[in-house]
Coordinates of C-alpha atoms and ligand atoms in Angstrom, one line a residue:
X1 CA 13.2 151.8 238.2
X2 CA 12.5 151.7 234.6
X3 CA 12.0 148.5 232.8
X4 CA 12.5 147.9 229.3
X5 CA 15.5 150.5 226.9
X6 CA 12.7 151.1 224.0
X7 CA 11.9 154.4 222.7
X8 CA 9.4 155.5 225.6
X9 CA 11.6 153.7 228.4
X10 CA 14.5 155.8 227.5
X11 CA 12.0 159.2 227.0
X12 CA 11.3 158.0 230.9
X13 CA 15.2 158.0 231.6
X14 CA 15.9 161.3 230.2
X15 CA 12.7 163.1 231.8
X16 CA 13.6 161.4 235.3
X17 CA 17.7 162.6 234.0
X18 CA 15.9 166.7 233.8
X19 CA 14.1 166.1 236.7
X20 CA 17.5 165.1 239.0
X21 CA 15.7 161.9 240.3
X22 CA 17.5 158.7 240.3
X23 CA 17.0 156.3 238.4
X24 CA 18.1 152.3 236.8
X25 CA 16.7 151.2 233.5
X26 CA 16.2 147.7 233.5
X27 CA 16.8 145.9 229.7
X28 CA 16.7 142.1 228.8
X29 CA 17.8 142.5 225.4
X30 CA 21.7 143.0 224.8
X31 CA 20.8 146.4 223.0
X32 CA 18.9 149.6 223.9
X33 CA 15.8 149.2 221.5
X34 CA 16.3 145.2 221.5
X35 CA 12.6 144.8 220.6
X36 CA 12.9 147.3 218.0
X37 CA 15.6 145.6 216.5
X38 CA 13.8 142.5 215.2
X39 CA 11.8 144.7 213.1
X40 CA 14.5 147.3 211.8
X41 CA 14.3 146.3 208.3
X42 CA 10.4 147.9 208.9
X43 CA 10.4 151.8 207.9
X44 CA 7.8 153.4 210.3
X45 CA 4.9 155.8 209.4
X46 CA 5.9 158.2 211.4
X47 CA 8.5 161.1 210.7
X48 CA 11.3 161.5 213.1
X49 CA 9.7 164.8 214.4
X50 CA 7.1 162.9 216.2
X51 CA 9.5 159.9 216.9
X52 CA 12.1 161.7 219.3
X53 CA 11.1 163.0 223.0
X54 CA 11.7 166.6 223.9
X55 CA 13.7 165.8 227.0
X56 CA 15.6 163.4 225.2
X57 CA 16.2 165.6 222.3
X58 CA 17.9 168.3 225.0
X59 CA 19.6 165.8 226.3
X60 CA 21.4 164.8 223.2
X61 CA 21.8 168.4 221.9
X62 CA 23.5 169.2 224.7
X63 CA 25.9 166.4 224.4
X64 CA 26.5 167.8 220.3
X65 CA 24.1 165.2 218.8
X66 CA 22.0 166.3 215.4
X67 CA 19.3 165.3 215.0
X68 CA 18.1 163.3 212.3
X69 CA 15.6 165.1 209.0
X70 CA 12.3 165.8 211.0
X71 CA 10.2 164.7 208.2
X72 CA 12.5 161.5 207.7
X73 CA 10.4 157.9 208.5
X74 CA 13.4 155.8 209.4
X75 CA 13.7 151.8 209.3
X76 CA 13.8 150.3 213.1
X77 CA 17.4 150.4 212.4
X78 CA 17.6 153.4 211.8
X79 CA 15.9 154.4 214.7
X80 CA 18.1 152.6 217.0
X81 CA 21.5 154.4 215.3
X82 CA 20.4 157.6 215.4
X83 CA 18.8 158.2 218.0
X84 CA 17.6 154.9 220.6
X85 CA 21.4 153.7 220.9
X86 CA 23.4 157.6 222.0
X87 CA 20.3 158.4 223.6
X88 CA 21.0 155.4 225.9
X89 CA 25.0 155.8 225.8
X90 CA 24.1 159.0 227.5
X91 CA 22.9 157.5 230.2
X92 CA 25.8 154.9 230.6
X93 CA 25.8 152.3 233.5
X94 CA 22.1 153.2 234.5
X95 CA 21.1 151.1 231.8
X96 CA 21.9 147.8 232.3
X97 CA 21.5 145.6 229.4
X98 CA 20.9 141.6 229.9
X99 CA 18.9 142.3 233.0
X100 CA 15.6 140.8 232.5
X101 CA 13.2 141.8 235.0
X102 CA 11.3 138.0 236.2
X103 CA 8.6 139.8 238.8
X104 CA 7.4 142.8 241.0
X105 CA 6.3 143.1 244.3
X106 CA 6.3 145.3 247.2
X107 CA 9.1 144.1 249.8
X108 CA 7.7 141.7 252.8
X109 CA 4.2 142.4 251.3
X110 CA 2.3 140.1 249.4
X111 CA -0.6 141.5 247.0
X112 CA -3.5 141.0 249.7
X113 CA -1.1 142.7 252.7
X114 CA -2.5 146.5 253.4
X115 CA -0.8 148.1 256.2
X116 CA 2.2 149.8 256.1
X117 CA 2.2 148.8 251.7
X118 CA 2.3 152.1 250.2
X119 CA 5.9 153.2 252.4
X120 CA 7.4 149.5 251.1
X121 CA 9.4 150.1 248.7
X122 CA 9.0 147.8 245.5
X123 CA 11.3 144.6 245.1
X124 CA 12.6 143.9 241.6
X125 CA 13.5 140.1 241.2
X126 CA 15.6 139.8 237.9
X127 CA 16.0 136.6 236.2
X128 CA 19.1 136.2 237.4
X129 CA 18.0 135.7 241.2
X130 CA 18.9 139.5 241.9
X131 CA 17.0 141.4 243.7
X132 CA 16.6 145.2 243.6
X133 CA 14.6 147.6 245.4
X134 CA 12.7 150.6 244.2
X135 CA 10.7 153.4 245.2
X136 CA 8.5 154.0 241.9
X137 CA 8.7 151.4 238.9
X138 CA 8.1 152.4 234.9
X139 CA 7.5 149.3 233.2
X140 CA 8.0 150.4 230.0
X141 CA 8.3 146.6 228.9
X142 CA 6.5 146.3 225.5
X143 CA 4.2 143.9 223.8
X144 CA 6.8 142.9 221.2
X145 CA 8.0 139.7 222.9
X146 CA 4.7 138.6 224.1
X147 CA 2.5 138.1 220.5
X148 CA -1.0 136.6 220.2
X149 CA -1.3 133.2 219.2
X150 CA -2.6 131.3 216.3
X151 CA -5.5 130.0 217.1
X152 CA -8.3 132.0 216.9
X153 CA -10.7 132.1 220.2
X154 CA -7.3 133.9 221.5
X155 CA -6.4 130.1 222.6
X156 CA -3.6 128.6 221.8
X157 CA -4.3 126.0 218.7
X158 CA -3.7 122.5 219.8
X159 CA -0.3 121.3 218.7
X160 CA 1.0 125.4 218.1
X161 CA 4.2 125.0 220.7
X162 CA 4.8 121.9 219.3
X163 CA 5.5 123.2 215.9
X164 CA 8.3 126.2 214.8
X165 CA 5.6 129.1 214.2
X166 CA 7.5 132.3 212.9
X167 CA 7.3 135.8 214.8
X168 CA 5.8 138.7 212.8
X169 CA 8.1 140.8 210.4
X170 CA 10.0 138.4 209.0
X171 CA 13.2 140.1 206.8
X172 CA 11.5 138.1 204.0
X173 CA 13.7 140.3 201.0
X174 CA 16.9 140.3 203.6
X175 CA 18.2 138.1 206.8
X176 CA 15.7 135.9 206.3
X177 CA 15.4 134.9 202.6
X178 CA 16.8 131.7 203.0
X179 CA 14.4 130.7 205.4
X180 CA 11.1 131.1 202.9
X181 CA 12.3 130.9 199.4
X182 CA 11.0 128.3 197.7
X183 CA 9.1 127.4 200.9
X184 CA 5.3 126.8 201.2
X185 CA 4.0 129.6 203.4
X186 CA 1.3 129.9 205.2
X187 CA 0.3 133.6 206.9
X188 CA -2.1 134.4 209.3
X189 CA -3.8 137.3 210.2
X190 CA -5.5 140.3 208.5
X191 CA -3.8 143.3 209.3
X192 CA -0.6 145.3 208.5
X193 CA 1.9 143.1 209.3
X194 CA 0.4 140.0 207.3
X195 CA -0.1 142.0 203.8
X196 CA 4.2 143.5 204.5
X197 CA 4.9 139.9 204.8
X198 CA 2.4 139.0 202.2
X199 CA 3.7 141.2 199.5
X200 CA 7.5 140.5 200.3
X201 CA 6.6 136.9 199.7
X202 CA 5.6 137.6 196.2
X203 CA 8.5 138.6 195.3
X204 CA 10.4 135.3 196.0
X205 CA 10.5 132.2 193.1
X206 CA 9.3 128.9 193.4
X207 CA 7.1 130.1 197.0
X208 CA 3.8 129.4 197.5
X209 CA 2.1 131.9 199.5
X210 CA -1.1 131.1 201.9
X211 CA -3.1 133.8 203.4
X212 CA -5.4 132.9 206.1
X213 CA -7.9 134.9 208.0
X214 CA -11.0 134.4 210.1
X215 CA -13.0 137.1 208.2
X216 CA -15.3 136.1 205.5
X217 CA -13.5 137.9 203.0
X218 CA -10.4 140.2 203.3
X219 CA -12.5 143.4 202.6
X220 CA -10.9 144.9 205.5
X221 CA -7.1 144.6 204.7
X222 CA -8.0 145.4 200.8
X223 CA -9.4 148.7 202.0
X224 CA -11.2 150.7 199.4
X225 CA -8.6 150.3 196.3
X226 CA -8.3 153.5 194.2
X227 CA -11.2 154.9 195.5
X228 CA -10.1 154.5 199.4
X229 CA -9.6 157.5 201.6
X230 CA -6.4 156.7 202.4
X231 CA -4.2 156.3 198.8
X232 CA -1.9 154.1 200.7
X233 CA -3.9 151.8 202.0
X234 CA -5.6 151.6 198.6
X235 CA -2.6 150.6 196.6
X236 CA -1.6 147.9 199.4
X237 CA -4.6 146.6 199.0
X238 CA -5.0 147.0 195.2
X239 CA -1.3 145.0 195.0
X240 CA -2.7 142.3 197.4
X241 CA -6.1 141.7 195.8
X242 CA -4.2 141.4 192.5
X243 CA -2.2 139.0 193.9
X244 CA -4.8 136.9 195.3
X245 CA -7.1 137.1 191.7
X246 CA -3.9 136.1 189.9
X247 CA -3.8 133.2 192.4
X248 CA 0.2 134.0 193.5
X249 CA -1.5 134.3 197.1
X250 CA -4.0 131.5 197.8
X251 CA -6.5 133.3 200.1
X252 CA -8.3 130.8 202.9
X253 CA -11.2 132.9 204.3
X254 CA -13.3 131.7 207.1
X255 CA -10.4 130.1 208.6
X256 CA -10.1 129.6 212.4
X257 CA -6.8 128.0 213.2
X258 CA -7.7 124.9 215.6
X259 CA -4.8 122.5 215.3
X260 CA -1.5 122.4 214.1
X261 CA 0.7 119.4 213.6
X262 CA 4.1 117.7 212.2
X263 CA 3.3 115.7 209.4
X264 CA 5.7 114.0 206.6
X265 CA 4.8 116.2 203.9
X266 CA 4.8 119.7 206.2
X267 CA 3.2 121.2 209.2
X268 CA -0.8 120.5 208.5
X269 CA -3.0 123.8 209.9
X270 CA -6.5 123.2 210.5
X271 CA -9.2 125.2 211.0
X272 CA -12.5 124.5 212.4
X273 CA -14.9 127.2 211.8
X274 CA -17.7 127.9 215.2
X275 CA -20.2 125.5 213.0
X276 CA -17.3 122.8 213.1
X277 CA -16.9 122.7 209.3
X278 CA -12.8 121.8 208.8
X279 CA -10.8 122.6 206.3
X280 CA -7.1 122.2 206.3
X281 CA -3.4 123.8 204.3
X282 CA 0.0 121.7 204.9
X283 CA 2.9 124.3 204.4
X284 CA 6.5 124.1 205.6
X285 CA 6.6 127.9 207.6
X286 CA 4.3 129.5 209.1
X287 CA 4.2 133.2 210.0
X288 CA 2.1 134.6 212.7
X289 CA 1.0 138.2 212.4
X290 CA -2.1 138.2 214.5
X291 CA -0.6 141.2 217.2
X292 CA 0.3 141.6 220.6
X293 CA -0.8 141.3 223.6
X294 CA 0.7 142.5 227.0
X295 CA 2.4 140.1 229.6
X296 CA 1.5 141.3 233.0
X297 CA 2.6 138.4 235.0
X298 CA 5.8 140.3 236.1
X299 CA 3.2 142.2 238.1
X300 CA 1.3 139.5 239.3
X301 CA 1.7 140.3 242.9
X302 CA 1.0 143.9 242.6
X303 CA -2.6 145.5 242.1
X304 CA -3.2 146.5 239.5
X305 CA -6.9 147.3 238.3
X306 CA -7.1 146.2 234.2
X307 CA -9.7 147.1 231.6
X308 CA -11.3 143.7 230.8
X309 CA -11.3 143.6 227.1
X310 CA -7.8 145.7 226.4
X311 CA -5.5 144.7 229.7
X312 CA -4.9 148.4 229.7
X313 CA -6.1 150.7 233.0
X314 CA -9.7 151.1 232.4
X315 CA -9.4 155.0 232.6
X316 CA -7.3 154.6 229.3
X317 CA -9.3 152.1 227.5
X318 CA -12.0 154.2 226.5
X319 CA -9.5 156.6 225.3
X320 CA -7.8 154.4 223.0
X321 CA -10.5 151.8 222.3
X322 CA -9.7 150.6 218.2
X323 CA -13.3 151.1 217.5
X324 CA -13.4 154.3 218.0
X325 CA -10.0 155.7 217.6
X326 CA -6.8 155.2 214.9
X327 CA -3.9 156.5 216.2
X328 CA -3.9 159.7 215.6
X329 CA -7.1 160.9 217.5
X330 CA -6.4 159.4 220.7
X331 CA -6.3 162.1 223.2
X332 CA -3.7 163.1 225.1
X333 CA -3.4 161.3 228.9
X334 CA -1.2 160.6 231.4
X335 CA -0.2 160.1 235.4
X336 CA -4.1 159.9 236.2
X337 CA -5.2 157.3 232.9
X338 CA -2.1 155.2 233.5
X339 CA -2.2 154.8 237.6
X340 CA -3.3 151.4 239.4
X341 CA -4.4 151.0 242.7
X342 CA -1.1 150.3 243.6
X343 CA 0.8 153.8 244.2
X344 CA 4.0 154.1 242.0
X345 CA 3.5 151.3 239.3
X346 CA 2.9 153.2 235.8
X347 CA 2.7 150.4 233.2
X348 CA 4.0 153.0 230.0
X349 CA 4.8 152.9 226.1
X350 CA 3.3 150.1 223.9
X351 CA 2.4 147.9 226.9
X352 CA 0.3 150.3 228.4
X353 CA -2.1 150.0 225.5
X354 CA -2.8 146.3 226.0
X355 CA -4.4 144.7 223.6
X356 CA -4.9 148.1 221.5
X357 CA -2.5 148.3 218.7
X358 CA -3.4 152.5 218.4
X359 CA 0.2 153.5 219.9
X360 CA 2.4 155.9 218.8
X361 CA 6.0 156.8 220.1
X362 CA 4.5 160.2 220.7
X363 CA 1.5 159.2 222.8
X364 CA 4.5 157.4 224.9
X365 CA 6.7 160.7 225.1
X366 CA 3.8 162.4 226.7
X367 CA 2.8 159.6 228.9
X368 CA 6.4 159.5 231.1
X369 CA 6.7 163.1 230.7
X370 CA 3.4 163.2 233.0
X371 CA 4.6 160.6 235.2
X372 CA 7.9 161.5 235.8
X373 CA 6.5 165.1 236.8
X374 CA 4.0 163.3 239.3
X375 CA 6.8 161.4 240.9
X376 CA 8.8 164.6 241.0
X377 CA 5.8 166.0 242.8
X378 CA 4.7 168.4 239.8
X379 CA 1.5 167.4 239.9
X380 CA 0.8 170.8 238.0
X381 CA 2.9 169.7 235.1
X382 CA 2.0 165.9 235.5
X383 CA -1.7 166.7 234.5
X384 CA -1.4 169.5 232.0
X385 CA -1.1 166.8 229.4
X386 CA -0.7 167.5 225.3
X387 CA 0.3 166.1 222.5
X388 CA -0.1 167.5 219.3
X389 CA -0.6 164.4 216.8
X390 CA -2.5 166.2 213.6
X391 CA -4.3 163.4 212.0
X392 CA -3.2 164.0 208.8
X393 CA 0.3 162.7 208.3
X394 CA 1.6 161.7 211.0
X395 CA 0.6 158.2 210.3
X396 CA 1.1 158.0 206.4
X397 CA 3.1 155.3 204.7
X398 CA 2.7 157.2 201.6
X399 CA 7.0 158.4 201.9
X400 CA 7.7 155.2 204.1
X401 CA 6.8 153.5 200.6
X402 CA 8.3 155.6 198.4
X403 CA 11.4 156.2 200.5
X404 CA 11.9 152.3 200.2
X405 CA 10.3 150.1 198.0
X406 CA 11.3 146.7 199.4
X407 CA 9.8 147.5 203.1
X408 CA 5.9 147.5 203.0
X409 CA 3.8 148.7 206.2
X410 CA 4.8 148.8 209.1
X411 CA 2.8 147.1 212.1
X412 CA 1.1 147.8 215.6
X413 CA -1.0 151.2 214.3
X414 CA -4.7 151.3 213.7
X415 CA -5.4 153.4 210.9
X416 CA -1.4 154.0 210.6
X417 CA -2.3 154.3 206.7
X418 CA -3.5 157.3 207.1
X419 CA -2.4 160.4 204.7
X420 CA -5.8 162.4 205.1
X421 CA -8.2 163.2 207.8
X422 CA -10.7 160.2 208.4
X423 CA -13.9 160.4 209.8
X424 CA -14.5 157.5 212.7
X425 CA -16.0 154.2 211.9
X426 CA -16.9 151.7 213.2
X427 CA -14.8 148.4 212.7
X428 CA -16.3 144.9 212.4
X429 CA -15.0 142.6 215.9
X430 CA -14.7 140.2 212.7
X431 CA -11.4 139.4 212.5
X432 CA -9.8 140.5 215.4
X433 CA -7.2 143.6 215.9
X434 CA -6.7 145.9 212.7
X435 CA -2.6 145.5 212.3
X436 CA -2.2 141.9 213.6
Ligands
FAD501 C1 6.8 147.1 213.0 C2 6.3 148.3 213.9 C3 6.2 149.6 213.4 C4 5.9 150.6 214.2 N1 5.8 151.9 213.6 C5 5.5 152.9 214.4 C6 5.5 154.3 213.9 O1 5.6 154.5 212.7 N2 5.3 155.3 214.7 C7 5.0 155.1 216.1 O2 4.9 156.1 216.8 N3 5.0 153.8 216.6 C8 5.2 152.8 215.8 N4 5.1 151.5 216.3 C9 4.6 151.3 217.6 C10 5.5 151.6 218.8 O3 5.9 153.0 218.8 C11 6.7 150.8 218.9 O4 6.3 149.5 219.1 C12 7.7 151.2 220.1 O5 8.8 150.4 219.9 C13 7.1 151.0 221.5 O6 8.0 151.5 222.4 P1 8.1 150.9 223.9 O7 9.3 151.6 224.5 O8 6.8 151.1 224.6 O9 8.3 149.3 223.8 P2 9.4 148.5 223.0 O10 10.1 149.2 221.9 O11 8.8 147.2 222.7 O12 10.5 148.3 224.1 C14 10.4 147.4 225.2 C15 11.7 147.1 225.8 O13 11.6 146.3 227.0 C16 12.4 145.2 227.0 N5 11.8 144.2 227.9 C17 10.8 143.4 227.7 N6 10.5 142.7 228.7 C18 11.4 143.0 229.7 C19 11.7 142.5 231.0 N7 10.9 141.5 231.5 N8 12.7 143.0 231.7 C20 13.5 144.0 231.1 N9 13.3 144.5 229.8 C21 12.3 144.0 229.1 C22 12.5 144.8 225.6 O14 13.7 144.0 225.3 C23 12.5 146.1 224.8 O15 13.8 146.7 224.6 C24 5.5 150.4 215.5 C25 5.6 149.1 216.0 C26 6.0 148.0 215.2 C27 6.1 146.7 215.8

């Protein structure tokens, strides 16, 4: 059973498809690449030749597909009409859209029953009340529907479900215009996400922008201007500080969202810093881009064995830890990083990453290619893991940009600005994740 029709749950379908083992993928949304959808007006950094699996790739050949311009970086939509949504039509009634998967457990055993658990097949409770059985499960579910929250000890802020507080990505320039011009707007967070939304802002009338962020100053998100490393990065940055100095983005630094409520004049944020000094902005929307964070309650009653500070296995964590690695020098893994203690749950894709926003499509191809082989019984193939992700490029937003103005950076990828090789650094815990 696969849950979740994104890119690497579908890359799971057509391995399990070339291996001849059966198979159901599980989707909530009404759309293969549902998730993906909410952000297809975002152009990704990545071209198409590291954004399409190899067994899905056959697949489609086979079936008289073309593919799309390897060196293309297409929008989320994009991504869905070329290759997400035939991929998926290839697979017809195995997926099953509007089938959202509640919880997972191990038929007649509860998480602290031993004997006999391994031979129990798994039981797949849908939110519907149906149940399913399964003898090997691929959650492949994402982070995208489960984002952090506002307030910043990783909390809730008092008052924040009481208030509408707006998902990352808005289609400021498009869908959404209506929504934030000539709106007071307040963003939060520090990374990729929050200087797109930042900089589409700017170009609306009569909208006062916001910008909070816990860090003393926003250093960080700046980058280095034109003498940074990475050019794109630099002329985000150099567009946002502008901003900022010209005053068209009033920047609130040292701001650690506490409580948000309703009042007559707006929604009124407060922050409280760790020395309890307040200070306060009333705006009328507020977007949230302070990242993801993976749900595992669906797999509450199985065992699984989680790295503390990530939520990913803790054989992965060091290997994709976003202190020490951006996304394109995390090493290749797969069946033996991603396993729990309990036999045949692979969490895969985005999710598997927890808290770690260093994922790439590619790293997601490789990972189901490896497990798929190991529940084939390849175990040869299931451990000769490789992925070839050359640091230069792969992540660069230099064409994304110049193949569409309006978009700005995409989210999700630590050190996903990069255009040239970079060496390691360390980055400062200060404000949380690098592309919240
Ligand atoms: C704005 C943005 C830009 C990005 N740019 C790049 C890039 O340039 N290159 C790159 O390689 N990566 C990029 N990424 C990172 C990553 O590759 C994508 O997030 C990718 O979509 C992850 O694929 P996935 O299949 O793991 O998860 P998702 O695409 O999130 O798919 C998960 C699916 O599971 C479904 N689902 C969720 N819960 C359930 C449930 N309980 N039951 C059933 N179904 C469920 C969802 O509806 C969704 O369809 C980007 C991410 C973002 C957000």
């Amino acid at each position: 059973m696969v849950i979740g029709a994104g890119p690497v749950g579908l890359a799971a379908a057509a391995h399990l498809t070339e291996r001849g083992l059966d198979f159901v993928v599980l989707e909530a949304g009404e759309q293969a690449g549902a998730s993906v959808s909410q952000w297809g007006h975002v152009r990704v950094f990545s071209p198409y030749r590291y954004n399409i699996d190899a067994a899905a790739r056959r697949l489609l050949e086979a079936d008289g597909w073309s593919a799309p311009d390897p060196d293309w970086l297409p929008t989320g939509a994009e991504l869905i009409d070329d290759y997400l949504a035939p991929l998926a039509k290839l697979f017809g009634d195995k997926v099953r859209l509007g089938a959202k998967v509640s919880v997972i457990s191990r038929l007649g055993y509860d998480r602290v029953r031993t004997a006999g658990r391994d031979d129990a097949p798994f039981l797949i409770r849908l939110a519907d009340g149906t149940e399913l059985t399964a003898r090997a499960i691929i959650d492949a579910s994402g982070t995208y529907t489960s984002p952090n929250v506002l307030g910043a000890s990783g909390l809730p802020a008092h008052g924040e479900h009481e208030v509408v507080v707006d998902h990352a990505l808005p289609d400021v320039l498009g869908a959404d215009r209506d929504r934030y011009e000539g709106k007071r707007v307040l963003v939060v967070g520090a990374g990729h996400s929050a200087a797109t939304t930042l900089l589409a802002l700017t170009e609306l009338d009569d909208t006062p922008i916001t910008w909070a962020i816990r860090a003393g100053d926003a250093a960080r998100t700046y980058g280095g201007g034109e003498a940074d490393a990475l050019p794109a990065r630099g002329a985000l940055g150099t567009r946002l500080r502008a901003h900022v100095a010209s005053g068209r983005i009033q920047l609130l630094t040292g701001f650690f969202t506490h409580r948000v409520h309703a009042t007559g004049q707006g929604v009124e944020v407060v922050s409280r810093d760790p020395s309890g000094r307040e200070q306060s902005v009333t705006v009328d929307r507020i977007v949230s881009a302070t990242g993801y964070r993976p749900d595992h309650s669906i797999a509450s009653e199985l065992r699984l064995d989680l790295d503390p500070v990530l939520g990913s296995t803790r054989a992965l964590a060091p290997l994709i830890d976003p202190n020490q690695h951006s996304c394109g020098t995390v090493p290749a893994h797969g069946v033996d990083e991603l396993a729990h203690p309990e036999p045949g749950y692979y969490a895969v894709g985005v999710k598997s990453y927890g808290r770690a926003p260093t994922f790439l499509m590619a790293t997601g191809y490789e990972q189901v290619r490896s497990v798929v082989a190991a529940l084939a019984g390849d175990w040869e193939a299931a451990r000769d893991v490789q992925l070839d992700l050359p640091e230069t490029g792969v992540c660069s937003s230099n064409l994304a940009e110049a193949q569409e103005q309006r978009v700005g950076l995409a989210t999700g990828i630590s050190g996903g600005l990069l255009s040239a090789p970079l060496p390691l650094a360390t980055v400062s815990a200060g404000d949380g994740g690098c592309c919240g």
